[in-house]
Coordinates of C-alpha atoms in Angstrom, one line a residue:
M169 CA 36.9 104.6 86.5
G170 CA 40.3 105.2 87.5
K171 CA 42.2 107.7 89.9
L172 CA 44.3 110.5 89.3
R173 CA 46.8 111.1 92.4
I174 CA 47.3 114.7 92.8
I175 CA 51.9 114.5 94.1
G176 CA 52.6 117.4 95.1
G177 CA 51.1 120.9 96.0
D178 CA 48.1 123.0 97.5
F179 CA 45.8 119.9 96.4
R180 CA 48.5 116.8 97.1
R181 CA 47.0 113.8 97.9
R182 CA 43.6 114.4 96.9
Q183 CA 42.5 111.7 94.6
L184 CA 40.5 112.5 90.8
P185 CA 38.1 110.2 89.2
V186 CA 39.4 109.8 85.5
L187 CA 37.4 108.2 82.7
D188 CA 38.7 104.8 81.1
S189 CA 37.9 105.8 77.4
P190 CA 40.0 104.1 74.5
G191 CA 43.8 106.0 73.5
L192 CA 43.7 107.4 77.2
R193 CA 47.3 107.9 78.5
P194 CA 48.0 109.4 81.7
T195 CA 51.8 110.0 82.3
P196 CA 52.2 107.8 85.3
D197 CA 52.9 109.5 89.4
R198 CA 56.2 108.6 88.7
V199 CA 57.1 110.6 85.7
R200 CA 55.4 113.1 86.8
E201 CA 57.1 113.8 90.5
T202 CA 60.0 113.3 88.3
L203 CA 58.8 116.5 85.7
F204 CA 58.6 118.6 88.6
N205 CA 60.9 117.7 91.0
W206 CA 62.9 119.3 87.6
L207 CA 60.3 122.3 86.8
G208 CA 61.2 122.8 91.1
Q209 CA 60.0 126.6 91.8
Q210 CA 59.8 127.7 88.8
L211 CA 56.0 127.2 88.6
Y212 CA 54.7 129.6 90.4
G213 CA 53.3 132.4 89.0
K214 CA 53.6 130.7 84.8
R215 CA 51.4 131.0 82.2
V216 CA 51.8 126.8 81.8
L217 CA 49.3 124.9 78.0
D218 CA 49.1 121.5 78.4
L219 CA 48.3 120.2 75.0
F220 CA 46.7 116.8 73.9
A221 CA 45.6 117.1 77.6
G222 CA 44.0 114.1 78.3
T223 CA 43.3 113.6 81.7
G224 CA 44.6 116.4 82.4
A225 CA 47.6 115.1 85.2
L226 CA 49.9 117.7 84.2
G227 CA 47.8 120.6 84.4
I228 CA 46.4 119.9 87.3
E229 CA 49.7 119.0 89.0
A230 CA 51.3 122.9 87.5
L231 CA 48.0 123.8 88.6
S232 CA 48.8 122.4 92.3
R233 CA 51.5 124.1 92.0
G234 CA 51.2 127.8 92.0
A235 CA 51.1 128.3 87.7
T236 CA 49.0 131.7 87.6
Q237 CA 47.0 130.3 84.5
L238 CA 46.7 126.8 82.7
T239 CA 44.9 126.3 79.3
F240 CA 44.2 123.2 78.4
V241 CA 43.7 121.4 75.0
E242 CA 41.6 118.3 74.1
S243 CA 40.0 117.5 71.5
D244 CA 37.6 114.7 73.4
A245 CA 34.5 116.5 74.4
Q246 CA 34.2 114.2 77.0
V247 CA 37.4 113.7 78.4
A248 CA 37.1 117.4 78.9
R249 CA 34.6 117.6 80.7
H250 CA 35.8 115.6 82.6
I251 CA 39.0 117.6 83.3
T252 CA 36.1 121.2 84.1
Q253 CA 34.6 118.7 86.8
N254 CA 37.9 118.2 88.7
L255 CA 39.4 121.8 88.1
E256 CA 35.4 122.4 89.8
T257 CA 36.2 119.6 92.3
L258 CA 39.6 121.2 93.5
G259 CA 38.5 124.4 93.1
A260 CA 40.8 125.8 90.4
H261 CA 39.1 128.9 88.3
Q262 CA 43.3 129.8 87.1
G263 CA 42.4 126.7 84.6
H264 CA 40.5 126.8 81.2
V265 CA 39.7 124.2 78.5
I266 CA 39.5 123.6 75.5
V267 CA 37.8 120.7 73.3
G268 CA 39.1 121.3 70.1
D269 CA 42.9 119.5 68.0
A270 CA 45.8 120.9 69.2
R271 CA 47.1 121.0 66.0
T272 CA 44.2 123.3 64.8
F273 CA 44.8 125.3 68.4
L274 CA 48.0 125.5 67.1
S275 CA 47.6 127.2 63.9
Q276 CA 45.9 130.5 66.1
S277 CA 46.8 132.9 67.0
A278 CA 48.8 132.7 70.0
A279 CA 49.4 133.3 73.0
R280 CA 52.7 133.5 74.8
Y281 CA 53.4 130.5 77.4
D282 CA 56.4 130.1 80.4
I283 CA 55.7 126.0 80.2
V284 CA 54.3 123.7 77.7
F285 CA 53.5 120.5 78.6
L286 CA 53.3 118.4 74.7
D287 CA 52.6 115.0 74.9
P288 CA 50.3 113.8 71.8
P289 CA 49.5 110.3 71.3
F290 CA 51.5 107.5 70.5
H291 CA 52.9 106.9 66.6
Q292 CA 50.8 109.5 65.2
G293 CA 54.0 111.9 64.1
W294 CA 52.4 114.5 65.6
V295 CA 54.9 115.6 67.4
A296 CA 58.3 117.5 65.4
D297 CA 55.0 119.2 63.9
C298 CA 53.6 120.9 67.0
C299 CA 57.2 121.5 67.9
S300 CA 57.8 123.6 64.7
A301 CA 54.7 125.9 65.5
L302 CA 54.9 125.8 68.9
E303 CA 58.3 127.9 68.0
T304 CA 57.1 129.4 65.5
G305 CA 54.3 130.4 66.0
G306 CA 54.7 132.8 69.0
W307 CA 53.7 130.6 71.9
L308 CA 56.8 130.3 74.2
A309 CA 58.1 133.2 75.8
E310 CA 61.6 134.0 75.6
E311 CA 63.3 131.1 78.5
A312 CA 60.3 128.5 78.2
M313 CA 60.0 124.4 79.1
I314 CA 58.8 122.3 76.9
Y315 CA 57.8 118.9 77.8
V316 CA 57.9 115.9 75.4
E317 CA 56.4 112.8 76.2
T318 CA 56.4 109.8 73.2
E319 CA 57.3 106.0 72.8
R320 CA 60.8 105.1 74.1
D321 CA 61.9 104.7 70.8
L322 CA 60.9 107.9 68.7
I323 CA 64.3 111.0 69.4
P324 CA 62.2 114.0 68.3
E325 CA 63.4 117.2 65.9
V326 CA 62.9 120.2 68.0
P327 CA 63.4 124.1 67.1
T328 CA 67.4 124.9 67.0
R329 CA 66.7 127.5 69.9
W330 CA 65.9 124.7 72.4
S331 CA 67.9 122.2 74.1
L332 CA 67.5 119.8 76.2
H333 CA 67.1 120.4 80.1
R334 CA 66.9 117.0 81.2
E335 CA 65.6 112.9 79.9
T336 CA 63.8 109.9 81.2
Q337 CA 62.6 107.2 80.2
A338 CA 59.2 104.8 82.2
G339 CA 58.0 101.7 80.1
E340 CA 57.0 102.6 76.4
S341 CA 57.6 106.0 76.7
T342 CA 60.4 108.8 77.0
A343 CA 60.3 111.9 78.4
R344 CA 62.4 115.0 77.7
L345 CA 62.7 118.5 78.3
Y346 CA 63.5 121.6 76.8
Q347 CA 64.6 124.7 77.8
R348 CA 64.5 127.1 74.5
H349 CA 67.5 129.7 74.5
A350 CA 67.0 133.4 72.9
P351 CA 68.2 133.8 70.1

């Protein structure tokens, strides 16, 4: 079992256990630190959606930094239970874990989120469909921020209302933060 280190906020320096599960690819500390530097103080009072949550690292970091509501969506029941256990350990009652496929989740009725983390398994071709579903399904607040992590060589197709705000590369992945704009 590995460890997840919380970088900033109320849970800073806390270490949480993470499962060693096939296909589980936690966002590296350096990339998380960069992302949350980009977001700055924008997390306070925000509703956040963590799709393909995996270890829950991005969502837990957002809760640590002041997000008021966080929905984690994870398809692997054992991994989802582990996120729930870590939330209980931290006393982070603003986090809610949904066991299910993120693509199916996005096809249901929407709640609006201020920030979305989209980090699907690599080489599955799911990024464009998920971005489209977020936009057309009513999931995004007017000025939402959308973090998309992909394999390094993929340039995702995103809705025309999204503009690239920041971008970085680390190892085999590229991390992009998009800003949604009013029509």
